[in-house]
Every structure is written in C-alpha cells, then in structure tokens.
PDB file of C-alpha atoms in Angstrom:
ATOM      1  CA  GLY Y   1      56.235  52.960 -32.121  1.00  0.00           C
ATOM      2  CA  GLY Y   2      58.294  54.169 -29.177  1.00  0.00           C
ATOM      3  CA  THR Y   3      59.100  52.418 -25.899  1.00  0.00           C
ATOM      4  CA  VAL Y   4      56.947  51.585 -22.872  1.00  0.00           C
ATOM      5  CA  ASN Y   5      58.787  50.793 -19.623  1.00  0.00           C
ATOM      6  CA  VAL Y   6      56.997  49.155 -16.680  1.00  0.00           C
ATOM      7  CA  SER Y   7      59.025  49.891 -13.537  1.00  0.00           C
ATOM      8  CA  SER Y   8      60.276  47.327 -11.020  1.00  0.00           C
ATOM      9  CA  ILE Y   9      59.015  49.553  -8.177  1.00  0.00           C
ATOM     10  CA  PRO Y  10      56.566  47.431  -6.095  1.00  0.00           C
ATOM     11  CA  GLY Y  11      53.027  47.887  -7.346  1.00  0.00           C
ATOM     12  CA  SER Y  12      54.032  48.949 -10.847  1.00  0.00           C
ATOM     13  CA  THR Y  13      51.436  47.359 -13.124  1.00  0.00           C
ATOM     14  CA  LEU Y  14      50.365  47.780 -16.733  1.00  0.00           C
ATOM     15  CA  ARG Y  15      46.686  46.819 -17.011  1.00  0.00           C
ATOM     16  CA  VAL Y  16      45.591  45.655 -20.453  1.00  0.00           C
ATOM     17  CA  LYS Y  17      41.837  45.467 -21.051  1.00  0.00           C
ATOM     18  CA  GLY Y  18      41.797  44.174 -24.604  1.00  0.00           C
ATOM     19  CA  GLY Y  19      42.522  46.006 -27.831  1.00  0.00           C
ATOM     20  CA  SER Y  20      45.693  46.206 -29.865  1.00  0.00           C
ATOM     21  CA  VAL Y  21      49.059  47.939 -29.503  1.00  0.00           C
ATOM     22  CA  THR Y  22      51.677  47.218 -32.157  1.00  0.00           C
ATOM     23  CA  GLY Y  23      55.178  48.407 -32.926  1.00  0.00           C
ATOM     24  CA  GLY Y  24      57.844  49.719 -30.608  1.00  0.00           C
ATOM     25  CA  THR Y  25      59.288  48.053 -27.497  1.00  0.00           C
ATOM     26  CA  LEU Y  26      57.681  47.003 -24.225  1.00  0.00           C
ATOM     27  CA  ASN Y  27      60.116  46.537 -21.308  1.00  0.00           C
ATOM     28  CA  ASN Y  28      58.386  44.956 -18.321  1.00  0.00           C
ATOM     29  CA  SER Y  29      60.120  44.937 -14.947  1.00  0.00           C
ATOM     30  CA  GLY Y  30      56.854  45.024 -12.997  1.00  0.00           C
ATOM     31  CA  THR Y  31      53.583  43.237 -13.794  1.00  0.00           C
ATOM     32  CA  ILE Y  32      51.522  43.118 -16.969  1.00  0.00           C
ATOM     33  CA  PHE Y  33      47.934  42.317 -15.969  1.00  0.00           C
ATOM     34  CA  LEU Y  34      45.521  41.074 -18.638  1.00  0.00           C
ATOM     35  CA  GLU Y  35      41.852  41.690 -17.906  1.00  0.00           C
ATOM     36  CA  ALA Y  36      39.996  38.381 -17.442  1.00  0.00           C
ATOM     37  CA  GLY Y  37      37.999  37.229 -20.454  1.00  0.00           C
ATOM     38  CA  THR Y  38      39.701  39.601 -22.890  1.00  0.00           C
ATOM     39  CA  THR Y  39      41.798  39.179 -26.013  1.00  0.00           C
ATOM     40  CA  SER Y  40      44.688  41.613 -26.335  1.00  0.00           C
ATOM     41  CA  THR Y  41      47.280  42.096 -29.066  1.00  0.00           C
ATOM     42  CA  ILE Y  42      50.760  43.429 -28.356  1.00  0.00           C
ATOM     43  CA  GLY Y  43      53.190  43.722 -31.249  1.00  0.00           C
ATOM     44  CA  GLY Y  44      56.809  44.769 -31.535  1.00  0.00           C
ATOM     45  CA  THR Y  45      59.543  43.652 -29.144  1.00  0.00           C
ATOM     46  CA  ILE Y  46      58.430  42.407 -25.728  1.00  0.00           C
ATOM     47  CA  ASN Y  47      61.149  42.157 -23.078  1.00  0.00           C
ATOM     48  CA  ASN Y  48      59.907  40.587 -19.865  1.00  0.00           C
ATOM     49  CA  GLN Y  49      62.805  41.499 -17.608  1.00  0.00           C
ATOM     50  CA  LEU Y  50      64.240  39.572 -14.621  1.00  0.00           C
ATOM     51  CA  THR Y  51      61.730  41.060 -12.157  1.00  0.00           C
ATOM     52  CA  GLY Y  52      58.934  41.051 -14.722  1.00  0.00           C
ATOM     53  CA  LEU Y  53      55.738  39.072 -14.174  1.00  0.00           C
ATOM     54  CA  LEU Y  54      53.392  38.282 -17.032  1.00  0.00           C
ATOM     55  CA  PRO Y  55      50.461  36.071 -15.966  1.00  0.00           C
ATOM     56  CA  VAL Y  56      48.132  34.941 -18.769  1.00  0.00           C
ATOM     57  CA  ASP Y  57      45.112  33.871 -16.739  1.00  0.00           C
ATOM     58  CA  ASN Y  58      41.618  33.521 -18.261  1.00  0.00           C
ATOM     59  CA  ALA Y  59      42.759  35.729 -21.128  1.00  0.00           C
ATOM     60  CA  THR Y  60      44.310  35.558 -24.594  1.00  0.00           C
ATOM     61  CA  LEU Y  61      47.437  37.468 -25.560  1.00  0.00           C
ATOM     62  CA  THR Y  62      48.226  37.485 -29.280  1.00  0.00           C
ATOM     63  CA  ILE Y  63      51.594  38.486 -30.711  1.00  0.00           C
ATOM     64  CA  PRO Y  64      51.474  39.352 -34.433  1.00  0.00           C
ATOM     65  CA  ALA Y  65      54.099  38.847 -37.112  1.00  0.00           C
ATOM     66  CA  MET Y  66      57.184  41.085 -37.098  1.00  0.00           C
ATOM     67  CA  SER Y  67      57.414  40.760 -33.309  1.00  0.00           C
ATOM     68  CA  ALA Y  68      59.749  39.150 -30.772  1.00  0.00           C
ATOM     69  CA  PHE Y  69      59.147  37.841 -27.247  1.00  0.00           C
ATOM     70  CA  ASN Y  70      62.135  37.734 -24.874  1.00  0.00           C
ATOM     71  CA  ASN Y  71      61.616  36.367 -21.378  1.00  0.00           C
ATOM     72  CA  PHE Y  72      64.171  36.984 -18.641  1.00  0.00           C
ATOM     73  CA  GLY Y  73      61.601  36.846 -15.819  1.00  0.00           C
ATOM     74  CA  THR Y  74      58.408  34.891 -15.130  1.00  0.00           C
ATOM     75  CA  VAL Y  75      55.649  34.068 -17.595  1.00  0.00           C
ATOM     76  CA  THR Y  76      52.730  31.924 -16.411  1.00  0.00           C
ATOM     77  CA  ILE Y  77      50.092  30.603 -18.793  1.00  0.00           C
ATOM     78  CA  ASP Y  78      47.292  29.182 -16.668  1.00  0.00           C
ATOM     79  CA  THR Y  79      44.867  26.436 -17.680  1.00  0.00           C
ATOM     80  CA  ASP Y  80      42.453  28.930 -19.244  1.00  0.00           C
ATOM     81  CA  GLY Y  81      45.148  31.177 -20.687  1.00  0.00           C
ATOM     82  CA  VAL Y  82      46.424  31.424 -24.271  1.00  0.00           C
ATOM     83  CA  LEU Y  83      49.644  33.013 -25.509  1.00  0.00           C
ATOM     84  CA  ALA Y  84      49.159  32.952 -29.285  1.00  0.00           C
ATOM     85  CA  MET Y  85      52.181  34.131 -31.243  1.00  0.00           C
ATOM     86  CA  ASP Y  86      52.292  34.228 -35.015  1.00  0.00           C
ATOM     87  CA  THR Y  87      54.181  31.231 -36.430  1.00  0.00           C
ATOM     88  CA  SER Y  88      56.922  33.635 -37.551  1.00  0.00           C
ATOM     89  CA  VAL Y  89      57.487  34.817 -33.967  1.00  0.00           C
ATOM     90  CA  ASN Y  90      59.975  33.158 -31.617  1.00  0.00           C
ATOM     91  CA  TYR Y  91      59.747  32.999 -27.834  1.00  0.00           C
ATOM     92  CA  THR Y  92      63.251  33.145 -26.350  1.00  0.00           C
ATOM     93  CA  GLN Y  93      63.991  32.606 -22.668  1.00  0.00           C
ATOM     94  CA  THR Y  94      67.374  33.629 -21.289  1.00  0.00           C
ATOM     95  CA  GLY Y  95      68.909  33.800 -17.806  1.00  0.00           C
ATOM     96  CA  SER Y  96      69.151  31.310 -14.958  1.00  0.00           C
ATOM     97  CA  GLY Y  97      66.257  32.914 -13.070  1.00  0.00           C
ATOM     98  CA  ALA Y  98      63.799  32.851 -15.971  1.00  0.00           C
ATOM     99  CA  ARG Y  99      60.682  30.694 -15.678  1.00  0.00           C
ATOM    100  CA  THR Y 100      57.880  29.794 -18.048  1.00  0.00           C
ATOM    101  CA  SER Y 101      54.898  27.836 -16.769  1.00  0.00           C
ATOM    102  CA  VAL Y 102      52.680  26.380 -19.491  1.00  0.00           C
ATOM    103  CA  ASN Y 103      49.414  25.016 -18.153  1.00  0.00           C
ATOM    104  CA  GLY Y 104      47.322  26.519 -20.928  1.00  0.00           C
ATOM    105  CA  ASN Y 105      48.256  26.970 -24.580  1.00  0.00           C
ATOM    106  CA  LEU Y 106      51.463  28.445 -26.039  1.00  0.00           C
ATOM    107  CA  THR Y 107      51.617  28.817 -29.822  1.00  0.00           C
ATOM    108  CA  GLY Y 108      54.390  30.248 -31.981  1.00  0.00           C
ATOM    109  CA  GLY Y 109      57.235  29.542 -34.371  1.00  0.00           C
ATOM    110  CA  GLN Y 110      59.988  28.426 -32.010  1.00  0.00           C
ATOM    111  CA  VAL Y 111      60.242  28.289 -28.229  1.00  0.00           C
ATOM    112  CA  ASN Y 112      63.919  28.610 -27.353  1.00  0.00           C
ATOM    113  CA  VAL Y 113      64.787  27.791 -23.749  1.00  0.00           C
ATOM    114  CA  LEU Y 114      68.334  29.106 -23.372  1.00  0.00           C
ATOM    115  CA  GLY Y 115      68.194  29.621 -19.607  1.00  0.00           C
ATOM    116  CA  GLY Y 116      66.021  28.940 -16.582  1.00  0.00           C
ATOM    117  CA  VAL Y 117      63.239  26.377 -16.772  1.00  0.00           C
ATOM    118  CA  LEU Y 118      60.062  25.677 -18.722  1.00  0.00           C
ATOM    119  CA  PHE Y 119      57.495  23.451 -17.030  1.00  0.00           C
ATOM    120  CA  GLY Y 120      53.781  22.681 -16.855  1.00  0.00           C
ATOM    121  CA  ASN Y 121      50.878  20.470 -17.895  1.00  0.00           C
ATOM    122  CA  GLY Y 122      49.755  22.418 -20.946  1.00  0.00           C
ATOM    123  CA  ILE Y 123      50.174  22.400 -24.719  1.00  0.00           C
ATOM    124  CA  ILE Y 124      52.941  23.934 -26.828  1.00  0.00           C
ATOM    125  CA  ASN Y 125      52.234  24.364 -30.542  1.00  0.00           C
ATOM    126  CA  ALA Y 126      55.709  25.249 -31.756  1.00  0.00           C
ATOM    127  CA  VAL Y 127      59.204  23.909 -32.257  1.00  0.00           C
ATOM    128  CA  LEU Y 128      60.800  23.473 -28.822  1.00  0.00           C
ATOM    129  CA  ASN Y 129      64.577  23.901 -28.484  1.00  0.00           C
ATOM    130  CA  ASN Y 130      65.995  23.160 -25.037  1.00  0.00           C
ATOM    131  CA  SER Y 131      69.416  24.373 -23.932  1.00  0.00           C
ATOM    132  CA  ALA Y 132      68.455  24.769 -20.259  1.00  0.00           C
ATOM    133  CA  ARG Y 133      65.789  22.814 -18.326  1.00  0.00           C
ATOM    134  CA  ILE Y 134      62.484  21.278 -19.410  1.00  0.00           C
ATOM    135  CA  ARG Y 135      60.342  19.750 -16.687  1.00  0.00           C
ATOM    136  CA  PRO Y 136      56.811  18.453 -17.399  1.00  0.00           C
ATOM    137  CA  GLY Y 137      54.387  18.845 -14.515  1.00  0.00           C
ATOM    138  CA  MET Y 138      54.523  21.271 -11.604  1.00  0.00           C
ATOM    139  CA  PHE Y 139      57.841  20.444  -9.935  1.00  0.00           C
ATOM    140  CA  GLU Y 140      57.429  18.597  -6.623  1.00  0.00           C
ATOM    141  CA  PHE Y 141      53.803  19.668  -6.358  1.00  0.00           C
ATOM    142  CA  ALA Y 142      52.344  17.329  -8.963  1.00  0.00           C
ATOM    143  CA  PRO Y 143      53.667  15.274 -11.883  1.00  0.00           C
ATOM    144  CA  GLY Y 144      52.087  15.980 -15.226  1.00  0.00           C
ATOM    145  CA  ILE Y 145      52.107  15.711 -19.004  1.00  0.00           C
ATOM    146  CA  LEU Y 146      53.493  18.448 -21.235  1.00  0.00           C
ATOM    147  CA  THR Y 147      52.191  18.086 -24.798  1.00  0.00           C
ATOM    148  CA  LEU Y 148      54.313  19.334 -27.685  1.00  0.00           C
ATOM    149  CA  ASN Y 149      52.848  19.667 -31.174  1.00  0.00           C
ATOM    150  CA  GLY Y 150      56.128  20.311 -32.922  1.00  0.00           C
ATOM    151  CA  ASP Y 151      59.719  19.111 -33.109  1.00  0.00           C
ATOM    152  CA  TYR Y 152      61.876  18.794 -29.975  1.00  0.00           C
ATOM    153  CA  THR Y 153      65.625  19.420 -29.925  1.00  0.00           C
ATOM    154  CA  HIS Y 154      67.486  18.686 -26.684  1.00  0.00           C
ATOM    155  CA  SER Y 155      70.948  20.227 -27.039  1.00  0.00           C
ATOM    156  CA  THR Y 156      74.111  19.217 -25.214  1.00  0.00           C
ATOM    157  CA  ALA Y 157      73.455  22.015 -22.682  1.00  0.00           C
ATOM    158  CA  GLY Y 158      69.864  20.925 -22.091  1.00  0.00           C
ATOM    159  CA  ILE Y 159      68.542  18.950 -19.125  1.00  0.00           C
ATOM    160  CA  PHE Y 160      65.283  17.018 -19.165  1.00  0.00           C
ATOM    161  CA  VAL Y 161      63.869  16.549 -15.667  1.00  0.00           C
ATOM    162  CA  ALA Y 162      61.283  13.865 -14.915  1.00  0.00           C
ATOM    163  CA  GLU Y 163      59.760  13.286 -11.491  1.00  0.00           C
ATOM    164  CA  LEU Y 164      59.026   9.650 -10.556  1.00  0.00           C
ATOM    165  CA  ASN Y 165      56.446   9.553  -7.756  1.00  0.00           C
ATOM    166  CA  GLY Y 166      54.194   6.756  -8.991  1.00  0.00           C
ATOM    167  CA  SER Y 167      53.622   4.343 -11.847  1.00  0.00           C
ATOM    168  CA  ASP Y 168      50.849   6.210 -13.744  1.00  0.00           C
ATOM    169  CA  SER Y 169      51.819   8.691 -16.450  1.00  0.00           C
ATOM    170  CA  GLY Y 170      50.809  12.262 -15.682  1.00  0.00           C
ATOM    171  CA  VAL Y 171      49.658  11.329 -12.196  1.00  0.00           C
ATOM    172  CA  GLY Y 172      52.592   9.446 -10.737  1.00  0.00           C
ATOM    173  CA  TYR Y 173      55.364  10.579 -13.059  1.00  0.00           C
ATOM    174  CA  ASP Y 174      56.189  13.304 -15.602  1.00  0.00           C
ATOM    175  CA  SER Y 175      56.030  12.768 -19.336  1.00  0.00           C
ATOM    176  CA  LEU Y 176      56.593  14.752 -22.510  1.00  0.00           C
ATOM    177  CA  HIS Y 177      54.148  13.808 -25.291  1.00  0.00           C
ATOM    178  CA  ALA Y 178      55.823  14.919 -28.508  1.00  0.00           C
ATOM    179  CA  ASN Y 179      54.070  15.060 -31.873  1.00  0.00           C
ATOM    180  CA  GLY Y 180      57.092  15.718 -34.046  1.00  0.00           C
ATOM    181  CA  THR Y 181      60.708  14.683 -34.472  1.00  0.00           C
ATOM    182  CA  ILE Y 182      62.846  14.233 -31.343  1.00  0.00           C
ATOM    183  CA  ASP Y 183      66.604  14.876 -31.241  1.00  0.00           C
ATOM    184  CA  LEU Y 184      68.405  14.120 -27.977  1.00  0.00           C
ATOM    185  CA  GLU Y 185      71.938  15.054 -26.897  1.00  0.00           C
ATOM    186  CA  GLY Y 186      71.841  16.612 -23.440  1.00  0.00           C
ATOM    187  CA  GLY Y 187      71.303  15.501 -19.868  1.00  0.00           C
ATOM    188  CA  LEU Y 188      68.615  13.556 -18.035  1.00  0.00           C
ATOM    189  CA  GLU Y 189      67.714  14.125 -14.391  1.00  0.00           C
ATOM    190  CA  LEU Y 190      65.284  11.931 -12.446  1.00  0.00           C
ATOM    191  CA  ALA Y 191      63.620  13.383  -9.353  1.00  0.00           C
ATOM    192  CA  GLY Y 192      61.308  11.928  -6.699  1.00  0.00           C
ATOM    193  CA  SER Y 193      61.673   9.094  -4.211  1.00  0.00           C
ATOM    194  CA  PHE Y 194      59.174   6.536  -5.527  1.00  0.00           C
ATOM    195  CA  ALA Y 195      60.268   2.905  -5.142  1.00  0.00           C
ATOM    196  CA  PRO Y 196      58.876   1.041  -8.174  1.00  0.00           C
ATOM    197  CA  ALA Y 197      58.194  -2.653  -8.403  1.00  0.00           C
ATOM    198  CA  ILE Y 198      60.260  -4.867 -10.663  1.00  0.00           C
ATOM    199  CA  GLY Y 199      58.927  -4.514 -14.194  1.00  0.00           C
ATOM    200  CA  ASP Y 200      57.395  -1.051 -13.766  1.00  0.00           C
ATOM    201  CA  GLU Y 201      57.776   1.080 -16.888  1.00  0.00           C
ATOM    202  CA  PHE Y 202      57.974   4.872 -17.082  1.00  0.00           C
ATOM    203  CA  LEU Y 203      57.431   6.461 -20.500  1.00  0.00           C
ATOM    204  CA  ILE Y 204      59.027   9.832 -19.844  1.00  0.00           C
ATOM    205  CA  VAL Y 205      59.076  10.789 -23.543  1.00  0.00           C
ATOM    206  CA  GLN Y 206      56.198   9.507 -25.653  1.00  0.00           C
ATOM    207  CA  ASN Y 207      56.824   9.870 -29.362  1.00  0.00           C
ATOM    208  CA  ASP Y 208      54.023   9.998 -31.923  1.00  0.00           C
ATOM    209  CA  GLY Y 209      53.786   7.871 -35.043  1.00  0.00           C
ATOM    210  CA  THR Y 210      56.559   5.519 -36.058  1.00  0.00           C
ATOM    211  CA  ASP Y 211      59.544   7.874 -36.407  1.00  0.00           C
ATOM    212  CA  ALA Y 212      62.522   6.872 -34.287  1.00  0.00           C
ATOM    213  CA  ILE Y 213      64.087   9.030 -31.602  1.00  0.00           C
ATOM    214  CA  ASN Y 214      67.366  10.515 -32.802  1.00  0.00           C
ATOM    215  CA  GLY Y 215      70.271  10.351 -30.362  1.00  0.00           C
ATOM    216  CA  THR Y 216      70.308   9.617 -26.633  1.00  0.00           C
ATOM    217  CA  PHE Y 217      70.586  11.496 -23.353  1.00  0.00           C
ATOM    218  CA  THR Y 218      74.219  12.127 -22.406  1.00  0.00           C
ATOM    219  CA  GLY Y 219      75.562   9.198 -20.387  1.00  0.00           C
ATOM    220  CA  PHE Y 220      72.443   7.099 -21.016  1.00  0.00           C
ATOM    221  CA  PRO Y 221      72.986   4.991 -24.144  1.00  0.00           C
ATOM    222  CA  GLU Y 222      70.420   2.457 -25.329  1.00  0.00           C
ATOM    223  CA  ALA Y 223      69.797  -0.357 -22.794  1.00  0.00           C
ATOM    224  CA  PHE Y 224      72.033   1.347 -20.215  1.00  0.00           C
ATOM    225  CA  THR Y 225      71.447   0.164 -16.645  1.00  0.00           C
ATOM    226  CA  PHE Y 226      71.989   2.402 -13.643  1.00  0.00           C
ATOM    227  CA  ASN Y 227      71.246   2.501  -9.928  1.00  0.00           C
ATOM    228  CA  ARG Y 228      69.015   5.102  -8.350  1.00  0.00           C
ATOM    229  CA  ASN Y 229      67.873   5.156  -4.717  1.00  0.00           C
ATOM    230  CA  GLY Y 230      69.174   1.618  -4.326  1.00  0.00           C
ATOM    231  CA  GLN Y 231      67.209   0.276  -7.295  1.00  0.00           C
ATOM    232  CA  GLN Y 232      68.311  -0.699 -10.774  1.00  0.00           C
ATOM    233  CA  PHE Y 233      66.821   0.971 -13.847  1.00  0.00           C
ATOM    234  CA  ARG Y 234      67.311   0.375 -17.557  1.00  0.00           C
ATOM    235  CA  ILE Y 235      66.708   3.021 -20.207  1.00  0.00           C
ATOM    236  CA  SER Y 236      65.531   2.364 -23.740  1.00  0.00           C
ATOM    237  CA  TYR Y 237      64.735   4.565 -26.716  1.00  0.00           C
ATOM    238  CA  VAL Y 238      62.668   1.847 -28.370  1.00  0.00           C
ATOM    239  CA  GLY Y 239      60.264   1.394 -25.445  1.00  0.00           C
ATOM    240  CA  GLY Y 240      56.496   1.760 -25.320  1.00  0.00           C
ATOM    241  CA  THR Y 241      55.204   1.466 -28.885  1.00  0.00           C
ATOM    242  CA  GLY Y 242      58.760   1.059 -30.178  1.00  0.00           C
ATOM    243  CA  ASN Y 243      59.915   4.677 -30.282  1.00  0.00           C
ATOM    244  CA  ASP Y 244      59.427   6.019 -26.755  1.00  0.00           C
ATOM    245  CA  VAL Y 245      61.873   6.625 -23.883  1.00  0.00           C
TER     246      VAL Y 245
END
C-alpha cells in the first residue's frame, strides 16, 4: 500500500531489479529503469506522468489484476521488451504529449489511446481503442507493421496515420495487421512523398479471416477517389483478400 513518487528532478530514477511490489500508487515523473534480463511485477495504480519515462528494454514488466496503468508521458517497449498486463487491466493514455512505442509485446485487457500517439512495429494482444493517433512503424524513420491480436475501434476523434514511402508492406509503407473486428469512424492521414506507379496497391489495414470492416474513415467512403501529391488514389474497404483497406 501507500504511494511512491519518482521526482521530475533530472537524474531521478527508480531502479527495479526484479521481484514484486503490489498495491498502492506509483507516480513516475522521472525514469523507471528495469534491470536487463529481469521480470518485475508492479501492482496497484501506475501513473506515468507527463515527464515520466518508462523504457521496457530486454526486460518483462507484469501488471497483475486489480491494477491500472495510466500513461501521460513516454512508454517505450523495445523489441526484446514485454509489458504483460492481466487481461482485466486497461492501459489508458491521455494528453497530447503522451507517447507509447510498441516494438516488443504489449498484452492486456484494453489499450485506450485517448491522447498523444501510439506507434511501432510490435505486437499488441488486447482490444485497441483509438481516440487520438495510431501510427504503425517508426514515424519518418522507417515504415513498419503493427500487429493487433484483438478488436480495433477507431472513434470519430481518432486518426490513423500511414506513411507511404514504397510499395512493399512494412518496408515501404505502414500497415496495421488486425486479428479481430475492425470498426472505423475517424480520420485517415497519409504521410510520405512516394510517387507510386499506376496500379500500385497499399494495404494499410489488413483484416484477418472473412469478417468485413465496419464503417469507413471520415471523408473516405468506399471507392472514393482523391488527389495526393499530384496523383490520384482510390480507397476501398473490400481490397486485398476482400476485407482489407
């Protein structure tokens, strides 16, 4: 029980070398450093504040049931990192400056992106609700594929950003691979300056199985044509294998 506060004073760091701490509240405005190669459990309410940094690099952080994870700052899950929340635990991101980078594995009940941006080339095993910005890949540095094993809801406030810098999925352009239902309402933003050839196809949302995509991006109805960088594009929600965008 009780409360642990990590200060925003430069150099303020909480070093976690494995083991388990449950109950109470952890307010991080500095840095939480997980010892490489360890598995640590932190339970209770975790508030990663605006100046808070929580890198999960070559380590596993588990969050047990009866907990909550609130991110207002920066959480980075590297390729060999695992943030494993109980399926009853929700990860909620709030605030325009909040960032979550998923290049490893993020597991939980629901991942609610209410502010900031979530991006990366990793795997999310949870329901993903977007009311801010989702961007597969690593921004302008490298396109990529974000894999979602769970349902995806893209609300009217949400923006899906896909970078088009080539014709190969995950290498030239961003893509979300979703293994679950997909509900679309919000915005679509295309980045990059790639000039495709006539007939090039970009599967920016790849849907599993045979279930149809529900809804459309705002302003982009089925078969809508639009100009971008002097070239004409057409969007479809029955592309690819018949149920991809």
